[in-house]
Short mmCIF file of C-alpha atoms in Angstrom, two decimals:
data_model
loop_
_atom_site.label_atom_id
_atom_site.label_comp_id
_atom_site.label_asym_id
_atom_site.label_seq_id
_atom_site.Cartn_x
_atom_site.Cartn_y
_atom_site.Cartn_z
CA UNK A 1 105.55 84.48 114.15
CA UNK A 2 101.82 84.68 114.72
CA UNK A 3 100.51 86.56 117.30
CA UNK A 4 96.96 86.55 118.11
CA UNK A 5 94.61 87.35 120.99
CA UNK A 6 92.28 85.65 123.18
CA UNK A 7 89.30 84.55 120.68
CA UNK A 8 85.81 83.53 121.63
CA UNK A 9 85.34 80.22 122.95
CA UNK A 10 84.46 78.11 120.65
CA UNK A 11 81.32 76.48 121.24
CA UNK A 12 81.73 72.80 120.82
CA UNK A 13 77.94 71.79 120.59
CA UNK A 14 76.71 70.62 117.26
CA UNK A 15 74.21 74.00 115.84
CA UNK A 16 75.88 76.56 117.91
CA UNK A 17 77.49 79.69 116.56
CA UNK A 18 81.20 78.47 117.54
CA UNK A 19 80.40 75.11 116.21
CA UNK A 20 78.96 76.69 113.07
CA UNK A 21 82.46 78.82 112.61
CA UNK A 22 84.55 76.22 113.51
CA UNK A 23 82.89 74.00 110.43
CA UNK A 24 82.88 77.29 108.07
CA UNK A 25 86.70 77.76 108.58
CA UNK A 26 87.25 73.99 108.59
CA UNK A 27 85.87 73.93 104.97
CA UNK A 28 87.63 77.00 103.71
CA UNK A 29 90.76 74.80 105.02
CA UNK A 30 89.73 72.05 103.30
CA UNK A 31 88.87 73.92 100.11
CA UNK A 32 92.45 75.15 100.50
CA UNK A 33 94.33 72.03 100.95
CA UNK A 34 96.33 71.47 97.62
CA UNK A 35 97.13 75.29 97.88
CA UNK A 36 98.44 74.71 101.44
CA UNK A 37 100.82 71.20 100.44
CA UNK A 38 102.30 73.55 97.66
CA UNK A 39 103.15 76.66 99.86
CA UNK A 40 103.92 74.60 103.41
CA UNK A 41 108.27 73.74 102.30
CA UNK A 42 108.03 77.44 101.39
CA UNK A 43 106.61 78.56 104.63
CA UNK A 44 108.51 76.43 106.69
CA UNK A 45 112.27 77.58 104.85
CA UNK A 46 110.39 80.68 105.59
CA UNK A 47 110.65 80.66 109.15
CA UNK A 48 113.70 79.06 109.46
CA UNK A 49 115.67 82.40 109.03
CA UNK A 50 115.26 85.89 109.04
CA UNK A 51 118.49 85.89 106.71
CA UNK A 52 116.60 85.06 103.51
CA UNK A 53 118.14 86.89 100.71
CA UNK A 54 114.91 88.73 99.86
CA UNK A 55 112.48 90.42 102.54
CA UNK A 56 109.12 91.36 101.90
CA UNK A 57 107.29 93.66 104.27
CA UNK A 58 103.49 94.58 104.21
CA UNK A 59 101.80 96.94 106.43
CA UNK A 60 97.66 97.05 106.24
CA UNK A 61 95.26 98.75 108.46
CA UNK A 62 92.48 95.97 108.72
CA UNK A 63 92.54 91.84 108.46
CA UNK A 64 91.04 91.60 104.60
CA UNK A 65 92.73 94.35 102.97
CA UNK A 66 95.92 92.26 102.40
CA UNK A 67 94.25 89.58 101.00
CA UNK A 68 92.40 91.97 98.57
CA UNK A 69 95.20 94.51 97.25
CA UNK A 70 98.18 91.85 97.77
CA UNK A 71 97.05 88.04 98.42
CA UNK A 72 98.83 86.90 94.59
CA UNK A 73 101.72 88.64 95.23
CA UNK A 74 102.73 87.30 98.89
CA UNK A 75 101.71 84.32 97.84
CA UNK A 76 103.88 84.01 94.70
CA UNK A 77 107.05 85.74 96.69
CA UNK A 78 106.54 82.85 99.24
CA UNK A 79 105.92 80.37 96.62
CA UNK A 80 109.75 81.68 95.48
CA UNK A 81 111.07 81.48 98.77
CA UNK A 82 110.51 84.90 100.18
CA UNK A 83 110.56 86.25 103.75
CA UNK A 84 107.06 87.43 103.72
CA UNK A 85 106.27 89.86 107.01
CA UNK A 86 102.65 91.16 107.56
CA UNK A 87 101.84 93.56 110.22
CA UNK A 88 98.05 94.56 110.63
CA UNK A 89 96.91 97.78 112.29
CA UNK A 90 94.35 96.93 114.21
CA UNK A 91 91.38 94.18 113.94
CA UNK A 92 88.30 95.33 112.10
CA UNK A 93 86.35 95.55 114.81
CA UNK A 94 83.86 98.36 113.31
CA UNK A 95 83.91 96.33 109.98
CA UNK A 96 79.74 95.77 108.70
CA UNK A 97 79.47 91.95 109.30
CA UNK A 98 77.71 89.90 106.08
CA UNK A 99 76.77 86.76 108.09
CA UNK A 100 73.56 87.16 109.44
CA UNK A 101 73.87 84.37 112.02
CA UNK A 102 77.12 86.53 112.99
CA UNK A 103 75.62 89.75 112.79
CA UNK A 104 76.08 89.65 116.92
CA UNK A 105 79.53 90.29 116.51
CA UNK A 106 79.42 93.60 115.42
CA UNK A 107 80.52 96.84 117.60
CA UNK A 108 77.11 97.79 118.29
CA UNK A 109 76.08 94.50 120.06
CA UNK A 110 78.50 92.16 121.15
CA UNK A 111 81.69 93.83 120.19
CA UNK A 112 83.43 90.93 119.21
CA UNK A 113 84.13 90.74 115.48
CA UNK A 114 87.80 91.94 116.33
CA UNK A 115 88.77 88.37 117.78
CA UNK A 116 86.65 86.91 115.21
CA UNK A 117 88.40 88.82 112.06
CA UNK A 118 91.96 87.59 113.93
CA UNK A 119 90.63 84.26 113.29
CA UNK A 120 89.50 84.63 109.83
CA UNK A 121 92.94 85.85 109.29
CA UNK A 122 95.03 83.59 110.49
CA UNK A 123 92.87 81.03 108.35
CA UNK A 124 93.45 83.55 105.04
CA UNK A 125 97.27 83.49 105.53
CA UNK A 126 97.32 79.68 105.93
CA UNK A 127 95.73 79.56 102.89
CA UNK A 128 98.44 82.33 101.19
CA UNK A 129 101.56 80.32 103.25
CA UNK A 130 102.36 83.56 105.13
CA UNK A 131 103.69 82.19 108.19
CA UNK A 132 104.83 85.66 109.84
CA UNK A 133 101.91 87.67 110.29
CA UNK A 134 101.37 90.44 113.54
CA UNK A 135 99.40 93.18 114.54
CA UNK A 136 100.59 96.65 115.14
CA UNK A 137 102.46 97.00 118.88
CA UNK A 138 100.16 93.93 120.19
CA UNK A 139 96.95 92.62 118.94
CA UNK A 140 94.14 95.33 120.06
CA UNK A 141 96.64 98.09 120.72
CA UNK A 142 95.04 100.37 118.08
CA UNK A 143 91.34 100.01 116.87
CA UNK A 144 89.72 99.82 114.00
CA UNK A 145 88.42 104.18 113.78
CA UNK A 146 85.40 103.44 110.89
CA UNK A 147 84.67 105.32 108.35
CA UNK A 148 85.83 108.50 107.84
CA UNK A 149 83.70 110.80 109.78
CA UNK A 150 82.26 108.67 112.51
CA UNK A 151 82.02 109.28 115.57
CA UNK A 152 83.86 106.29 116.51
CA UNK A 153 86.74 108.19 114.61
CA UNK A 154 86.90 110.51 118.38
CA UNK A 155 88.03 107.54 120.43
CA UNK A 156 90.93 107.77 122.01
CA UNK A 157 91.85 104.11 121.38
CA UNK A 158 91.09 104.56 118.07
CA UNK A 159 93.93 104.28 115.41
CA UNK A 160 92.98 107.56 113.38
CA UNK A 161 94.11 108.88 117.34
CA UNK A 162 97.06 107.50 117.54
CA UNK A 163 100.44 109.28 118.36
CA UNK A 164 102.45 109.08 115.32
CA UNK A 165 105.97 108.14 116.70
CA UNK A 166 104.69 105.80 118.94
CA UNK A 167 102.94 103.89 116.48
CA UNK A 168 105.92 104.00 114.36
CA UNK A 169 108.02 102.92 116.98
CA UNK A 170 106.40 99.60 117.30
CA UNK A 171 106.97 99.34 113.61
CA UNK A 172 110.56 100.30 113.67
CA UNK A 173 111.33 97.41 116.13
CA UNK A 174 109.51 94.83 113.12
CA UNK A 175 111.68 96.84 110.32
CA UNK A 176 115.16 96.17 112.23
CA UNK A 177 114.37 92.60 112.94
CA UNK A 178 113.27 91.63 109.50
CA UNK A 179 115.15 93.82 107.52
CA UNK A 180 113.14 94.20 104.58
CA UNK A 181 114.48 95.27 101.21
CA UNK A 182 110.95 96.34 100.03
CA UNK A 183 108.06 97.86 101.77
CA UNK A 184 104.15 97.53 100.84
CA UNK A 185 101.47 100.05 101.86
CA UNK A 186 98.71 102.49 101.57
CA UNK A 187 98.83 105.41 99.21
CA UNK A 188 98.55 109.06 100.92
CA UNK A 189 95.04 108.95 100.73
CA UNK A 190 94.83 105.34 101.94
CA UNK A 191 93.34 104.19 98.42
CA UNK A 192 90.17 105.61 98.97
CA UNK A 193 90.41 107.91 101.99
CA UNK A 194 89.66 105.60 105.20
CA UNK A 195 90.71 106.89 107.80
CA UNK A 196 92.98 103.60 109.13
CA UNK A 197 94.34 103.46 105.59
CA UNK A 198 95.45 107.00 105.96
CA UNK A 199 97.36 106.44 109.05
CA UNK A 200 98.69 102.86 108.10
CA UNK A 201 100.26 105.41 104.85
CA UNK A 202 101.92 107.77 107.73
CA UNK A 203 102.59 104.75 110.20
CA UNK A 204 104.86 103.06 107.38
CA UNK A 205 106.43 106.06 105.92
CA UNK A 206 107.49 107.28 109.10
CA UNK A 207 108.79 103.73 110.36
CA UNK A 208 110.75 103.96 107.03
CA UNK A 209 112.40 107.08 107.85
CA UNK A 210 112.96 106.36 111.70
CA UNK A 211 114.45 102.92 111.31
CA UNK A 212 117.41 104.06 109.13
CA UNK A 213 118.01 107.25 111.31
CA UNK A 214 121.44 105.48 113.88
CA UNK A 215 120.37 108.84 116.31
CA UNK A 216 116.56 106.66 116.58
CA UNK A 217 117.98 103.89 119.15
CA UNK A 218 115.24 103.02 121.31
CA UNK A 219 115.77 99.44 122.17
CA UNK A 220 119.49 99.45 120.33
CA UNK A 221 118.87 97.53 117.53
CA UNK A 222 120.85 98.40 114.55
CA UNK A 223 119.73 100.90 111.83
CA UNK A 224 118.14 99.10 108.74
CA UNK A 225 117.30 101.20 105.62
CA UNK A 226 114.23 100.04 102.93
CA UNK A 227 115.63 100.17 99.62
CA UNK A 228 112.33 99.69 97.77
CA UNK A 229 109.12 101.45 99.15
CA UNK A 230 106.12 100.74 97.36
CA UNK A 231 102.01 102.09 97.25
CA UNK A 232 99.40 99.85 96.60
CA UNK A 233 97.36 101.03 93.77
CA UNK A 234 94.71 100.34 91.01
CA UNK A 235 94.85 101.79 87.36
CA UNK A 236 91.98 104.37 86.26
CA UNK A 237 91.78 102.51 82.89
CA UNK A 238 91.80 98.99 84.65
CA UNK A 239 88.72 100.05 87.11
CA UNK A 240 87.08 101.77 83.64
CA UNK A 241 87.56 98.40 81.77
CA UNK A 242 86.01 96.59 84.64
CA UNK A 243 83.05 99.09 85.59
CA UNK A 244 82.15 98.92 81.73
CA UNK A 245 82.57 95.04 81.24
CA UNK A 246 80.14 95.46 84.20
CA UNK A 247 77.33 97.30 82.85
CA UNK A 248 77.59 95.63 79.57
CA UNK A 249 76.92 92.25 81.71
CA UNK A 250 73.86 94.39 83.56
CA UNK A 251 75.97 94.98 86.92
CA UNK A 252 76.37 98.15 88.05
CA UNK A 253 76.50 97.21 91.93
CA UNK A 254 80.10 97.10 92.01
CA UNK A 255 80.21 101.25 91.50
CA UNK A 256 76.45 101.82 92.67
CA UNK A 257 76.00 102.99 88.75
CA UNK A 258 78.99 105.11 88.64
CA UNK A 259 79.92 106.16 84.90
CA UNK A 260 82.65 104.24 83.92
CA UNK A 261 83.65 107.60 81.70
CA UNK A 262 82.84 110.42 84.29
CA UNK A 263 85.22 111.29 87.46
CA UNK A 264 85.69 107.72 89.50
CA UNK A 265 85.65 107.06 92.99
CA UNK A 266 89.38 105.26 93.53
CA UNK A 267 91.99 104.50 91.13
CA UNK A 268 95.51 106.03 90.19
CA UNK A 269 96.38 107.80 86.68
CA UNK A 270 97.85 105.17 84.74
CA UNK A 271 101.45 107.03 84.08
CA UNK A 272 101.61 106.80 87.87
CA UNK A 273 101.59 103.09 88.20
CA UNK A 274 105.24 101.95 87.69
CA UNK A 275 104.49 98.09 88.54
CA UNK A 276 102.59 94.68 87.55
CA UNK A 277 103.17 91.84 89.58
CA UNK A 278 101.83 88.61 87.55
CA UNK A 279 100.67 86.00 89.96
CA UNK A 280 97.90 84.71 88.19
CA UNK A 281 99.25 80.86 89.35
CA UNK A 282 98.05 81.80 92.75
CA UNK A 283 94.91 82.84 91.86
CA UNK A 284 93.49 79.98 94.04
CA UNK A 285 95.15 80.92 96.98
CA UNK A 286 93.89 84.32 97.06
CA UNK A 287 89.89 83.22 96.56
CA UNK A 288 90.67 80.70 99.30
CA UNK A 289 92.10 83.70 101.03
CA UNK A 290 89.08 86.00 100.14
CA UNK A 291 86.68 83.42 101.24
CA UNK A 292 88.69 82.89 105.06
CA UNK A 293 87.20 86.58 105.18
CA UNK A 294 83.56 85.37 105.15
CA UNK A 295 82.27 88.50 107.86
CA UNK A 296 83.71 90.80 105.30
CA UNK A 297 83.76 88.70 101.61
CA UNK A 298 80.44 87.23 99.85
CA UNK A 299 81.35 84.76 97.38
CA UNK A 300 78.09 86.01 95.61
CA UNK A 301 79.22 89.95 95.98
CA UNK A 302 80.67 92.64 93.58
CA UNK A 303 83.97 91.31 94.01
CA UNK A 304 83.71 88.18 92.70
CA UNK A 305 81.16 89.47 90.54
CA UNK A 306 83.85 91.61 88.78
CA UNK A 307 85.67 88.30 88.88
CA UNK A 308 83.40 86.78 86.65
CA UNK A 309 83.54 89.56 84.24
CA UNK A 310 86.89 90.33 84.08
CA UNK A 311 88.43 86.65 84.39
CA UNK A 312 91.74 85.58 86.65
CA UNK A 313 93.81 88.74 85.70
CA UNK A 314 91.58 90.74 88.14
CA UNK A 315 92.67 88.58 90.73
CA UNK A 316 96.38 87.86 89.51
CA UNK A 317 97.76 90.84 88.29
CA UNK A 318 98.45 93.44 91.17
CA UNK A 319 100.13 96.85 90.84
CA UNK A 320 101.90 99.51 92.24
CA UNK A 321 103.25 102.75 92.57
CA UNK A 322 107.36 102.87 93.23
CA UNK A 323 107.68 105.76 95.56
CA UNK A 324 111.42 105.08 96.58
CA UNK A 325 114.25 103.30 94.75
CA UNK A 326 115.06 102.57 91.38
CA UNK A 327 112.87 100.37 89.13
CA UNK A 328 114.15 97.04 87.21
CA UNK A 329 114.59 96.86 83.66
CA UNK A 330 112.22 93.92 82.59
CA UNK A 331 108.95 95.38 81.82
CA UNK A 332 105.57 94.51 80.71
CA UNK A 333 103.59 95.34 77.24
CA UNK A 334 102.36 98.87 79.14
CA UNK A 335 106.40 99.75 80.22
CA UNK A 336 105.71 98.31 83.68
CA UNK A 337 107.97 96.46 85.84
CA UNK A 338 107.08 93.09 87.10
CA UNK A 339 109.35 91.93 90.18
CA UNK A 340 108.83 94.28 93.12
CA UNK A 341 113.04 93.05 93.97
CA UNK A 342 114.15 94.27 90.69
CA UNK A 343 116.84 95.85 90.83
CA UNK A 344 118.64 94.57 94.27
CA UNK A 345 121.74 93.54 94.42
#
């Protein structure tokens, strides 16, 4: 199920802005089209039934941020087959926009990158094969807050704002119809302490909790319990590796000159990352991803700058923290597991 707003119109005359969209997600599309034949049987056995024997559930707080902390790994679980669910937060609509000729869209003019970002991903999970991607209670029910201690933080529509229980609510109802056997999300601190990411962390935790509790019966669906929960994370000695490859190459932009050996500004201790997922084989479909993000991705930024220096494994290799159940026994060189349904019956 997709569910997305109203959009913009697109603008159907040749050197207008909707035109000039309309041909930028056309190419990504295009870019994407081997990609798309390979996932598409996938996709549609995907959809076919909720009873798929293994059930995938991400919750993110912005369009992008899936694509960036998990785009291998959905696309390798629906490459196997996998039920693949992605609920978003809210839209990004207080996201900085890097297309100048789009640079209209942002809150403080026209106040329409939210429908945009929709767009952008929808295109991003073509390109992935997720075929079951929704937003949080409806599309626009929360927005995007900003940064952490903006004023745009204080509004009351604003997700940082919203009523925990409620919120969770609407995520309960996704939990019991999917029935996931593993759950992706935000750390406590949201990765790096955004304010969304925060509450996407406290949205999903709670939903957890509530949707295996039989006394929570608010539209009487039955109770459904997560066996694996897990937190998106990114190794201290991984982000060292990559700030120093960096500098060696004469890029410091990535970490505004940050010292690869002093205190860093995101990452998790090492003995605190319990997983690896390899999906280096879908490293295309996560650039093509990346790049359906254009208002938020530069193919010429620090991202694919690190890229560059670091190679595919940057983009293939994602990890984890296990924060619930019991982790499988086939591990990696570092002791790491490497199948987030390890362990399931």
């Amino acid at each position: 199920m997709t569910t997305t707003p109203d959009g913009p119109t697109p603008a159907d005359e040749p050197g207008t802005a909707g035109a000039d969209r309309t041909s930028a997600e056309d190419a990504v599309l295009r870019a994407t089209e081997s990609v798309l034949e390979e996932s598409e049987p996938q996709a549609e056995a995907q959809m076919r039934s909720l009873d798929s024997e293994r059930r995938l559930l991400l919750v993110h707080a912005h369009p992008d941020d899936e694509t960036i902390g998990n785009g291998a790994t959905m696309a390798r679980y629906v490459s196997e087959g996998v039920q693949v669910t992605l609920v978003t937060c809210t839209l990004g609509e207080e996201g900085e926009v890097l297309v100048p000729e789009l640079a209209h869209l942002a809150a403080d003019q026209d106040d329409q990158l939210g429908p945009h970002r929709v767009g952008e991903l929808a295109t991003a999970m073509e390109a992935i094969g997720v075929r079951d991607h929704r937003f949080l209670g409806e599309a626009g029910r929360y927005r995007d807050s900003g940064m952490m201690g903006l004023p745009t933080n204080d509004r009351p529509d604003a997700f940082w704002q919203a009523d925990l229980d409620e919120a969770a609510a609407h995520l309960v109802a996704v939990v019991r119809e999917v029935r996931p056997q593993v759950l992706v999300t935000y750390d406590e601190n949201g990765g790096y302490g955004h304010p969304d990411h925060i509450q996407a962390h406290r949205v999903a935790m709670r939903a957890a909790e509530l949707a295996a509790d039989p006394g929570f019966d608010p539209d009487g669906a039955e109770p459904w319990e997560i066996t694996k929960i897990y937190w998106n994370c990114v190794p201290e000695s991984w982000l060292r590796e990559g700030m120093r490859r960096m500098r060696d190459a004469g890029d410091e932009t990535f970490f505004d000159g940050a010292d690869p050996d002093g205190d860093l500004p995101l990452g998790t201790p090492d003995d605190q990352v319990t997983t690896a997922v390899d999906a280096r084989s879908h490293v295309d479909a996560k650039l093509a991803a990346m790049r359906a993000h254009s208002t938020q991705i530069t193919v010429d930024g620090p991202f694919f700058a690190l890229s560059n220096n670091l190679g595919n494994e940057v983009w293939g290799v994602e990890f984890y923290q296990l924060v619930k159940g019991t982790p499988g026994t086939q591990r990696d060189d570092d002791g790491r597991e490497t199948d987030l349904f390890a362990g399931l019956d």
